[in-house]
PDB file of C-alpha atoms in Angstrom:
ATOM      1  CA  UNK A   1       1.044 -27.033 -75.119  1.00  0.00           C
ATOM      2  CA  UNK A   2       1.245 -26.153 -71.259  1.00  0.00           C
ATOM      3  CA  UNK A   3       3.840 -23.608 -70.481  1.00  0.00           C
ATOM      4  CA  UNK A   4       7.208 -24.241 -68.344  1.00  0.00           C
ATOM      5  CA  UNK A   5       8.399 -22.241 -65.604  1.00  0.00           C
ATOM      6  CA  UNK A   6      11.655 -22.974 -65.953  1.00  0.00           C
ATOM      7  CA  UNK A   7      11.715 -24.184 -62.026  1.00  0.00           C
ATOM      8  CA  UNK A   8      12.009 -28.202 -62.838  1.00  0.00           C
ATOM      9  CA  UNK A   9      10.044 -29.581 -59.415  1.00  0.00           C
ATOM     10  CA  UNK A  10       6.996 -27.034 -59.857  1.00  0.00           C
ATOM     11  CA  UNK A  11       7.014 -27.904 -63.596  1.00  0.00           C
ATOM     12  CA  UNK A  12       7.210 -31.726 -62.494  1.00  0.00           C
ATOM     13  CA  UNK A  13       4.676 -31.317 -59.974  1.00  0.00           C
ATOM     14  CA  UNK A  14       1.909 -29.523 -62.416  1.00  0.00           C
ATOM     15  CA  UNK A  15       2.501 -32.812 -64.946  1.00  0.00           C
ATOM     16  CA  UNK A  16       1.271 -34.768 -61.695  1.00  0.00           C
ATOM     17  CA  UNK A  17      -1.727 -32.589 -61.247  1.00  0.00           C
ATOM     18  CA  UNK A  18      -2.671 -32.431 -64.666  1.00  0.00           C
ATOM     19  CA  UNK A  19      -2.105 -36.304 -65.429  1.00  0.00           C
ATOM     20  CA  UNK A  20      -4.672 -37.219 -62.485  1.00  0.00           C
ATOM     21  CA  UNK A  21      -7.358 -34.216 -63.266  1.00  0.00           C
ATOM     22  CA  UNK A  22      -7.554 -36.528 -66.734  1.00  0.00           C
ATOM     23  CA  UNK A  23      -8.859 -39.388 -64.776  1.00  0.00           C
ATOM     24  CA  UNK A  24      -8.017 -40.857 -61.028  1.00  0.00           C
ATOM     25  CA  UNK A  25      -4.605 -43.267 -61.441  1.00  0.00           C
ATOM     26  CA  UNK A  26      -2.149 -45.483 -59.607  1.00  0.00           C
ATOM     27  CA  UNK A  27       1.653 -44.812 -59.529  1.00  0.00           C
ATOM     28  CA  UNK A  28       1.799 -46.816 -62.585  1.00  0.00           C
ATOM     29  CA  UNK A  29      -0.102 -45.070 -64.395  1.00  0.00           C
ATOM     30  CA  UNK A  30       0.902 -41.678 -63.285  1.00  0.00           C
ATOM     31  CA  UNK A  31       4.369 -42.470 -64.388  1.00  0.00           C
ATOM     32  CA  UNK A  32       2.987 -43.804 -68.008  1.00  0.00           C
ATOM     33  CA  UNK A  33       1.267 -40.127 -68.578  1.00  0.00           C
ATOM     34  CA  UNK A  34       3.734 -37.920 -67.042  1.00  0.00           C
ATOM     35  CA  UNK A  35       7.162 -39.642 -68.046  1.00  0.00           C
ATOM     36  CA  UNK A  36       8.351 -39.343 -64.606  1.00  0.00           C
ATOM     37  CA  UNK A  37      10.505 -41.906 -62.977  1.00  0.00           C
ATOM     38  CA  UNK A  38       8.572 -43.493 -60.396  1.00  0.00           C
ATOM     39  CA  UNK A  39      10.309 -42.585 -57.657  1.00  0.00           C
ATOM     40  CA  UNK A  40      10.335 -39.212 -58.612  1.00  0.00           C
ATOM     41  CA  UNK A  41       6.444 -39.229 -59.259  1.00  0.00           C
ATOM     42  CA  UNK A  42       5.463 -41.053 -56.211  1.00  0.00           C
ATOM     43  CA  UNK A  43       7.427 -38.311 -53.777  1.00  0.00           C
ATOM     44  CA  UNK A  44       5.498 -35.601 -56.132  1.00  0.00           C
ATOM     45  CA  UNK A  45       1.945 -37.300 -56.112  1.00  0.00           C
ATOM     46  CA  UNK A  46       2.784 -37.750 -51.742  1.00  0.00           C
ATOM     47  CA  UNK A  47       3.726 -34.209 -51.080  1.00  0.00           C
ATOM     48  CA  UNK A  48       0.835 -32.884 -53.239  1.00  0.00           C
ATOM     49  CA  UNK A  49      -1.222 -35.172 -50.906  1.00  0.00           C
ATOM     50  CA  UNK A  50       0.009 -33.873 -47.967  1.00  0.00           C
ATOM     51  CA  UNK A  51      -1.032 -30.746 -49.219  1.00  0.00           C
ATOM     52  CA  UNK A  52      -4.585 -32.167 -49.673  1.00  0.00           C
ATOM     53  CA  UNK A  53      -3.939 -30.746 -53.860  1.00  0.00           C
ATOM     54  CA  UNK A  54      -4.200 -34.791 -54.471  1.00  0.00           C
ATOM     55  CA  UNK A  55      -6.716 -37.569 -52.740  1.00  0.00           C
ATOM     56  CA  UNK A  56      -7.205 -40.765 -52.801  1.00  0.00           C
ATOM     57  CA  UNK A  57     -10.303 -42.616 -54.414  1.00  0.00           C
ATOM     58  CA  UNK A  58     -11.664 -45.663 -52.647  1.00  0.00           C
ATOM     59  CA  UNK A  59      -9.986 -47.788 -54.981  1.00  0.00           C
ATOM     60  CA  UNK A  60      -6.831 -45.948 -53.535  1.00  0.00           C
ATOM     61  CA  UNK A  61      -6.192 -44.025 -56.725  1.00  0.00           C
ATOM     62  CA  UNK A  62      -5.143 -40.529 -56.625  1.00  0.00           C
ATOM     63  CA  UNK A  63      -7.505 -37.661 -57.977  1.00  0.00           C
ATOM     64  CA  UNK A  64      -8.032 -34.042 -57.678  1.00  0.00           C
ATOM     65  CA  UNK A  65      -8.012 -32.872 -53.819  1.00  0.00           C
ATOM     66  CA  UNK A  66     -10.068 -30.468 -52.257  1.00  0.00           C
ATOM     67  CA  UNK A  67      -7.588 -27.914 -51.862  1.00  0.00           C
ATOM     68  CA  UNK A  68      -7.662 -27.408 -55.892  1.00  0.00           C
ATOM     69  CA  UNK A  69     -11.733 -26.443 -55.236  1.00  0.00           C
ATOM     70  CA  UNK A  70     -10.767 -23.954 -51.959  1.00  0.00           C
ATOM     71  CA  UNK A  71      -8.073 -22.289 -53.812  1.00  0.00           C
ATOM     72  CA  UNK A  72     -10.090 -22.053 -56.758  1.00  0.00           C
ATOM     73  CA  UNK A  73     -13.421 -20.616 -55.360  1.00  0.00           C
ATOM     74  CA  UNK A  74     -11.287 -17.291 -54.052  1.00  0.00           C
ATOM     75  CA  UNK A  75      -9.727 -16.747 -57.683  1.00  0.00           C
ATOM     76  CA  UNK A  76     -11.238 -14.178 -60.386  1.00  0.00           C
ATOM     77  CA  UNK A  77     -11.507 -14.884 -63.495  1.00  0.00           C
ATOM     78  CA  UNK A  78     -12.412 -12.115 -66.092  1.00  0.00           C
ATOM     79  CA  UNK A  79     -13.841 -14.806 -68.563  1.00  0.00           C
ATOM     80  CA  UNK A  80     -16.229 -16.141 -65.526  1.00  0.00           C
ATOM     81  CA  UNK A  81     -17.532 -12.545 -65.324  1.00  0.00           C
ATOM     82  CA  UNK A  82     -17.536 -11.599 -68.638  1.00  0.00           C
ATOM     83  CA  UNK A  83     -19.841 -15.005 -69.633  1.00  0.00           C
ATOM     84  CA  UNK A  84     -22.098 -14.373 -66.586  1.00  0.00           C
ATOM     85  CA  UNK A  85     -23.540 -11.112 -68.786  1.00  0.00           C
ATOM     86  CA  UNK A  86     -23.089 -12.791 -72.560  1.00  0.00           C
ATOM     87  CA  UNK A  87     -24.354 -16.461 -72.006  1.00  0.00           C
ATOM     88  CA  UNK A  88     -27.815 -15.558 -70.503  1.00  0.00           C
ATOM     89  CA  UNK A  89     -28.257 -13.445 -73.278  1.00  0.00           C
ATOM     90  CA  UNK A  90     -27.451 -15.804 -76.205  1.00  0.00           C
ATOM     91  CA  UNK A  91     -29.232 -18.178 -74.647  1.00  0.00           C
ATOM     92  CA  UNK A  92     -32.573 -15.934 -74.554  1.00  0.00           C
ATOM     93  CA  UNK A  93     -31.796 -15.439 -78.487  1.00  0.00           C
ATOM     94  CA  UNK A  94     -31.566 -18.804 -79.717  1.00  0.00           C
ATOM     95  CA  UNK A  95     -33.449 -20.839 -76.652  1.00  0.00           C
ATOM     96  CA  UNK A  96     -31.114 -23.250 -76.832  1.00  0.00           C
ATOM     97  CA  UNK A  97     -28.006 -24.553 -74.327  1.00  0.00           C
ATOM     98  CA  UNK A  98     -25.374 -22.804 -74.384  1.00  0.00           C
ATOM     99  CA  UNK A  99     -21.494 -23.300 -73.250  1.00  0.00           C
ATOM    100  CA  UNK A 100     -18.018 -21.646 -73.314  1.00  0.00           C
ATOM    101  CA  UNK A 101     -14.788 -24.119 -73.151  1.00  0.00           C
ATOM    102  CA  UNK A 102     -11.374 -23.560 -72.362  1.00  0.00           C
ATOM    103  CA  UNK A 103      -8.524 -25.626 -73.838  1.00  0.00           C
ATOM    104  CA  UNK A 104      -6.979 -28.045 -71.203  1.00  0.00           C
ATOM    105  CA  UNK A 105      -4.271 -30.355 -72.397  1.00  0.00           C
ATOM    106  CA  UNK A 106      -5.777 -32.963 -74.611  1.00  0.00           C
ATOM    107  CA  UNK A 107      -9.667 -31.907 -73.771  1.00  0.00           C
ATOM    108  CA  UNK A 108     -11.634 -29.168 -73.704  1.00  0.00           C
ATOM    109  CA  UNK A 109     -13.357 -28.276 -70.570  1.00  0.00           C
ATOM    110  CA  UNK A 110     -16.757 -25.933 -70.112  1.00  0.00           C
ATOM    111  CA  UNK A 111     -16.234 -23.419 -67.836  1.00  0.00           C
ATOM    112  CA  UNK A 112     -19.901 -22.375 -67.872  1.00  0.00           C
ATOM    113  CA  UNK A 113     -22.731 -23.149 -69.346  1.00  0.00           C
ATOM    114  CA  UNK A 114     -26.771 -22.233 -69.515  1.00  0.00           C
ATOM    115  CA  UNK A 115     -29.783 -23.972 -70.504  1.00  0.00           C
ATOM    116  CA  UNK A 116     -33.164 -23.351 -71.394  1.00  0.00           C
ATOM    117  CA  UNK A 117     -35.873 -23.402 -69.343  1.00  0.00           C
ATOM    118  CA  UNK A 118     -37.542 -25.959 -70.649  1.00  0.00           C
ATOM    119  CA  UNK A 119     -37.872 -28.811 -73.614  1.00  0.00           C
ATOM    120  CA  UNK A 120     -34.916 -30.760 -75.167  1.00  0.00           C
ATOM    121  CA  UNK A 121     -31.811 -29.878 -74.341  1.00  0.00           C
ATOM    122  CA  UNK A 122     -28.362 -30.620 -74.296  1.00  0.00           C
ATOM    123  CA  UNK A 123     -26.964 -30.990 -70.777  1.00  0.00           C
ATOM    124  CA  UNK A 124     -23.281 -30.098 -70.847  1.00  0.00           C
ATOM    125  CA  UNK A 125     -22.362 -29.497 -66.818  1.00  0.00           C
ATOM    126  CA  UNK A 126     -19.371 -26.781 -65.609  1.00  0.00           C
ATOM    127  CA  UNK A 127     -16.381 -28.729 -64.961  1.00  0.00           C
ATOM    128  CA  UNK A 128     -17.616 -31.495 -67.509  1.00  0.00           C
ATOM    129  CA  UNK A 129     -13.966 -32.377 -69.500  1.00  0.00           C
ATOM    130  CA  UNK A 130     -14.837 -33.602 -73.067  1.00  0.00           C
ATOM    131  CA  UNK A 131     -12.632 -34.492 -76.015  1.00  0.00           C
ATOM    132  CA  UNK A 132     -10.836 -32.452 -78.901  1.00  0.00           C
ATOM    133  CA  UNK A 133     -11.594 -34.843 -81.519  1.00  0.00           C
ATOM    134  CA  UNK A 134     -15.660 -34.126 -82.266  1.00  0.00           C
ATOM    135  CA  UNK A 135     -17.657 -31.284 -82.235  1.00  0.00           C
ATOM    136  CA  UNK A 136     -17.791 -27.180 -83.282  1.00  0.00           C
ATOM    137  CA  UNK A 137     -15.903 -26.486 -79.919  1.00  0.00           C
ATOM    138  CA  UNK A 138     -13.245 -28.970 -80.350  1.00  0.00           C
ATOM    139  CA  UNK A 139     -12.841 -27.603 -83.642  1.00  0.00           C
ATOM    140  CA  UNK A 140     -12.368 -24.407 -82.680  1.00  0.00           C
ATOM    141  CA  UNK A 141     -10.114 -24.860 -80.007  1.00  0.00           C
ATOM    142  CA  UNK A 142      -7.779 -27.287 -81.705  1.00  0.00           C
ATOM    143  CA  UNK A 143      -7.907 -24.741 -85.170  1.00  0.00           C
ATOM    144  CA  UNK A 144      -5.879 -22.398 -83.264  1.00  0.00           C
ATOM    145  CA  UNK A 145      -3.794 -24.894 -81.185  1.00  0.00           C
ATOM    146  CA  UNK A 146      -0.388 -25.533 -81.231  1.00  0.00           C
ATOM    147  CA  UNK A 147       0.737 -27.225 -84.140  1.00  0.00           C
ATOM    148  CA  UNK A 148       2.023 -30.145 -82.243  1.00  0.00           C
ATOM    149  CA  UNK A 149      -1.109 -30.278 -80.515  1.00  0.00           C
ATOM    150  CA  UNK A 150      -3.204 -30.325 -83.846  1.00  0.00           C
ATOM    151  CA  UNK A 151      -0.903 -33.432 -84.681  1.00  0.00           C
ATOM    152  CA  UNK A 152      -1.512 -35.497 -81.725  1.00  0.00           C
ATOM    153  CA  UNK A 153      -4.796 -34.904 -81.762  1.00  0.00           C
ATOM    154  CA  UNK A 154      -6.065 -35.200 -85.545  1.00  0.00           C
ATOM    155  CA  UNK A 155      -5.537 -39.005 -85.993  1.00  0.00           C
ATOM    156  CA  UNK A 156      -8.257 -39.457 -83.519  1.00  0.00           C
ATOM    157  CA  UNK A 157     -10.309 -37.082 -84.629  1.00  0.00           C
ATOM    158  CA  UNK A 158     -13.753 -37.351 -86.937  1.00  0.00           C
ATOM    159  CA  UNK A 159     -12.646 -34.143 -89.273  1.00  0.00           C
ATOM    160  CA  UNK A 160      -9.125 -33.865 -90.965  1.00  0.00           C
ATOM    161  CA  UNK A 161      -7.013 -30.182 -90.994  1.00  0.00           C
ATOM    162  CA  UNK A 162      -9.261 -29.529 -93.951  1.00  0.00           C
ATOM    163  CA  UNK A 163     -12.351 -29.051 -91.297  1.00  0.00           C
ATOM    164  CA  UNK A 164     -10.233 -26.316 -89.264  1.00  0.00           C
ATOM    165  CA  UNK A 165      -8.922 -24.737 -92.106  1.00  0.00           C
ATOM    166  CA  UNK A 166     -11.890 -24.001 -93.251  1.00  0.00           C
ATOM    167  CA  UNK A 167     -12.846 -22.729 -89.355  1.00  0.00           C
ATOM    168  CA  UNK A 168     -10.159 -20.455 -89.568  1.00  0.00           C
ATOM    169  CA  UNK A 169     -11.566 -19.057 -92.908  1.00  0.00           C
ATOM    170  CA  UNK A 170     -14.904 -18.447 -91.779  1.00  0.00           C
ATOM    171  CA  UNK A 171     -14.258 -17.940 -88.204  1.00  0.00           C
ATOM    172  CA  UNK A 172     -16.775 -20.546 -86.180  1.00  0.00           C
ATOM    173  CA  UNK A 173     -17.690 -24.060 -86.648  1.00  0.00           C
ATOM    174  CA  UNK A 174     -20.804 -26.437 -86.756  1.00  0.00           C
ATOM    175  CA  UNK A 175     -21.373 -29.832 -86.280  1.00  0.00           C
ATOM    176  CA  UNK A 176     -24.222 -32.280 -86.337  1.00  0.00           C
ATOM    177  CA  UNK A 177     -24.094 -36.152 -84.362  1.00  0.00           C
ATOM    178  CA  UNK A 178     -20.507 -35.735 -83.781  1.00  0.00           C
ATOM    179  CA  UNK A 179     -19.593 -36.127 -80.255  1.00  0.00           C
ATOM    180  CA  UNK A 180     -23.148 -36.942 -79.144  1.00  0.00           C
ATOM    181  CA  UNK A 181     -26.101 -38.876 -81.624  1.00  0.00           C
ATOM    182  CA  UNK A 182     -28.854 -36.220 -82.287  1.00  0.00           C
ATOM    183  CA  UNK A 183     -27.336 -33.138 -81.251  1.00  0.00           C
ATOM    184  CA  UNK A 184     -25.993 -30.063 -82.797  1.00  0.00           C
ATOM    185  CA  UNK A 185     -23.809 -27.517 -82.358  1.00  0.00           C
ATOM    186  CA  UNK A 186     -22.492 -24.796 -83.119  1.00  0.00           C
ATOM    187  CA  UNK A 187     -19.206 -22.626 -81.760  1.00  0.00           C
ATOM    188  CA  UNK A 188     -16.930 -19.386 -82.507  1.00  0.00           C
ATOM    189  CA  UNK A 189     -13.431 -18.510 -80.825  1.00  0.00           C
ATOM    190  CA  UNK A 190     -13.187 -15.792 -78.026  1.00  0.00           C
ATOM    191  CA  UNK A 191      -9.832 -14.030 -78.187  1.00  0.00           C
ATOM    192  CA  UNK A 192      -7.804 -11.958 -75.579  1.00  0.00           C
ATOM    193  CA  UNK A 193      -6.701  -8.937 -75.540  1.00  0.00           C
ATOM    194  CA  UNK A 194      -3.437 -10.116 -77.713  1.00  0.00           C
ATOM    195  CA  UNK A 195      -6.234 -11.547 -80.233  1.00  0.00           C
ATOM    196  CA  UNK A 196      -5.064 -15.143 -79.328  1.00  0.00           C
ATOM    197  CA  UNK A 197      -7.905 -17.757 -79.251  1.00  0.00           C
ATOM    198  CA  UNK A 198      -8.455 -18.440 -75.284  1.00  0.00           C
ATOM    199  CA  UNK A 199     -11.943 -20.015 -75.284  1.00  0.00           C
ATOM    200  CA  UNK A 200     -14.843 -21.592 -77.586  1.00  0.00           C
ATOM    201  CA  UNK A 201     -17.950 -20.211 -76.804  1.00  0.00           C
ATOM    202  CA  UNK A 202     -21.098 -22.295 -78.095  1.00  0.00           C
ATOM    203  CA  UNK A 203     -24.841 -23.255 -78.559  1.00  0.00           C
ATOM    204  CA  UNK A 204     -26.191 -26.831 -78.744  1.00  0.00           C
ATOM    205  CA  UNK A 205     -29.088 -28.312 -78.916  1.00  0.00           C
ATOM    206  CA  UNK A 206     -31.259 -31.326 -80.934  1.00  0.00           C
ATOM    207  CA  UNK A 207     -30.708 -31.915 -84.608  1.00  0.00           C
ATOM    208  CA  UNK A 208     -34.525 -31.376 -84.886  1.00  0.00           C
ATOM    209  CA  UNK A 209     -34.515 -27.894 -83.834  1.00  0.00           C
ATOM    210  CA  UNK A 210     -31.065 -27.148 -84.819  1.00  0.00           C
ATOM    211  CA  UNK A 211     -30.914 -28.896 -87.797  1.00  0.00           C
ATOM    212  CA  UNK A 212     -27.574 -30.269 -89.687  1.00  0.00           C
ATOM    213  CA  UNK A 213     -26.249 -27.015 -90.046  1.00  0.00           C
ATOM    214  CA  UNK A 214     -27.187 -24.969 -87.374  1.00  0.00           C
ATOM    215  CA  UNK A 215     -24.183 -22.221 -88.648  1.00  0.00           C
ATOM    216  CA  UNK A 216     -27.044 -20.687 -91.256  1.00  0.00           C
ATOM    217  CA  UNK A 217     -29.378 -19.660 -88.655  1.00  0.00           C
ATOM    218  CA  UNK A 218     -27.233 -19.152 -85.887  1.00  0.00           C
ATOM    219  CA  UNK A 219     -23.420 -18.212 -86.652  1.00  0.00           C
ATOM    220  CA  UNK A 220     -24.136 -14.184 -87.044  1.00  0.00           C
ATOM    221  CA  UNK A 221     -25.315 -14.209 -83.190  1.00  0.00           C
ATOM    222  CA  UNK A 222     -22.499 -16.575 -81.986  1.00  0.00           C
ATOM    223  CA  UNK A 223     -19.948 -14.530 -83.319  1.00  0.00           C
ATOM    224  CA  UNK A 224     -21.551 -11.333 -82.069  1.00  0.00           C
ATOM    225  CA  UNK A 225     -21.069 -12.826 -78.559  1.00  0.00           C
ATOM    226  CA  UNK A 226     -17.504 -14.101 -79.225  1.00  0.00           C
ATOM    227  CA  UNK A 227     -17.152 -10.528 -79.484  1.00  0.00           C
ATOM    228  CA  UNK A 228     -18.945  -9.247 -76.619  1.00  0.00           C
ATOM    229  CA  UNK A 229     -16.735 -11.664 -74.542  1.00  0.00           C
ATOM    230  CA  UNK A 230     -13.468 -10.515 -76.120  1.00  0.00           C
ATOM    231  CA  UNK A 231     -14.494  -7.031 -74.900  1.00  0.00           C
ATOM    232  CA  UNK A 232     -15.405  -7.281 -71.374  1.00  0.00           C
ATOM    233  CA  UNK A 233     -12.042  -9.587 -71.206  1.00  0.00           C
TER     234      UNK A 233
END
């Protein structure tokens, strides 16, 4: 659930942004996802335009602007730094790819990711947006969601609130051909300094080397790095 500001225009204006960073749209469209009347989003979806925060496609559909990527490349992010010593690591241990997602509406979204240097591997890019209804990372995420999230998203899902109660019990999550055919995976939460769930951090790779259930060989060393990231956060 995103948080409100209380200032109704900037709140109005984020919907915009986050309604076209799910995929490029039309003023139709925009006013189907965000609930906006269309006046009201067609002077938002201009202005951030103007602003170069929105662009248009060449089929004239807005998307993300370059301004979001300028803005962005001057921020810090203590999860960036923290995963720039942890990843490289877990990847040497298991020699498989490896990822860490943050929650982002309805999707999850890697924020970085690793892979090995050579063989089969499982190429998940940074930036790549990917759904909440299959795989460990999804799980994760969505096990510690809001509960109105969890209830949106569930009927779409391939596991039931049975799968992420169980998550919650044992603290990480596996999964084998969900969200891709022959590949594995295998994920634990990374909390803040509150202990709230703020990230999924993960290894994936081929059923053959993973197998099925890649959490017996692998979960003890995925949670140690869940770890390591919640204490350089």
């Amino acid at each position: 659930m995103r948080q409100h500001s209380g200032i109704g225009v900037l709140d109005k204006a984020m919907t915009v942004l986050y309604a076209v960073a799910e995929q490029p749209c039309g003023l139709n469209e925009l006013c189907a996802r965000t609930g906006l009347p269309r006046a009201t989003a067609h002077r938002l979806a201009v202005g951030l335009e103007t602003h170069r925060m929105l662009a248009r496609d060449a089929n004239g559909l807005w998307q993300p602007g370059p301004a979001l990527s300028e803005l962005a490349s001057t921020a810090q992010d203590p999860m960036l730094d923290a995963a720039a010593v942890v990843l490289p690591r877990l990847r040497e241990i298991t020699g498989e790819s490896v990822q860490l997602y943050r929650l982002d509406g309805h999707s999850r979204i890697a924020i970085a990711a690793l892979e090995p240097a050579s063989g089969l591997r499982d190429t998940v890019p940074v930036g790549a947006r990917l759904p909440l209804t299959a795989g460990s990372a999804a799980k994760v995420l969505l096990a510690w969601a809001d509960p109105e999230l969890q209830r949106s998203v569930l009927p779409e899902a391939v596991f039931g609130e049975r799968a992420l109660a169980e998550v919650r019990r044992r603290g990480w999550a596996q999964s084998a051909a969900e969200r891709a055919a022959g590949v594995a995976s295998i994920s634990a939460p990374v909390r803040d300094t509150a202990g709230a769930v703020v990230a999924a951090v993960s290894v994936s790779g081929p059923i053959d080397r993973m197998g099925r259930r890649p959490g017996a060989r692998w979960a003890a060393d995925l949670v140690a790095a869940a770890d390591a990231l919640h204490k350089r956060l």
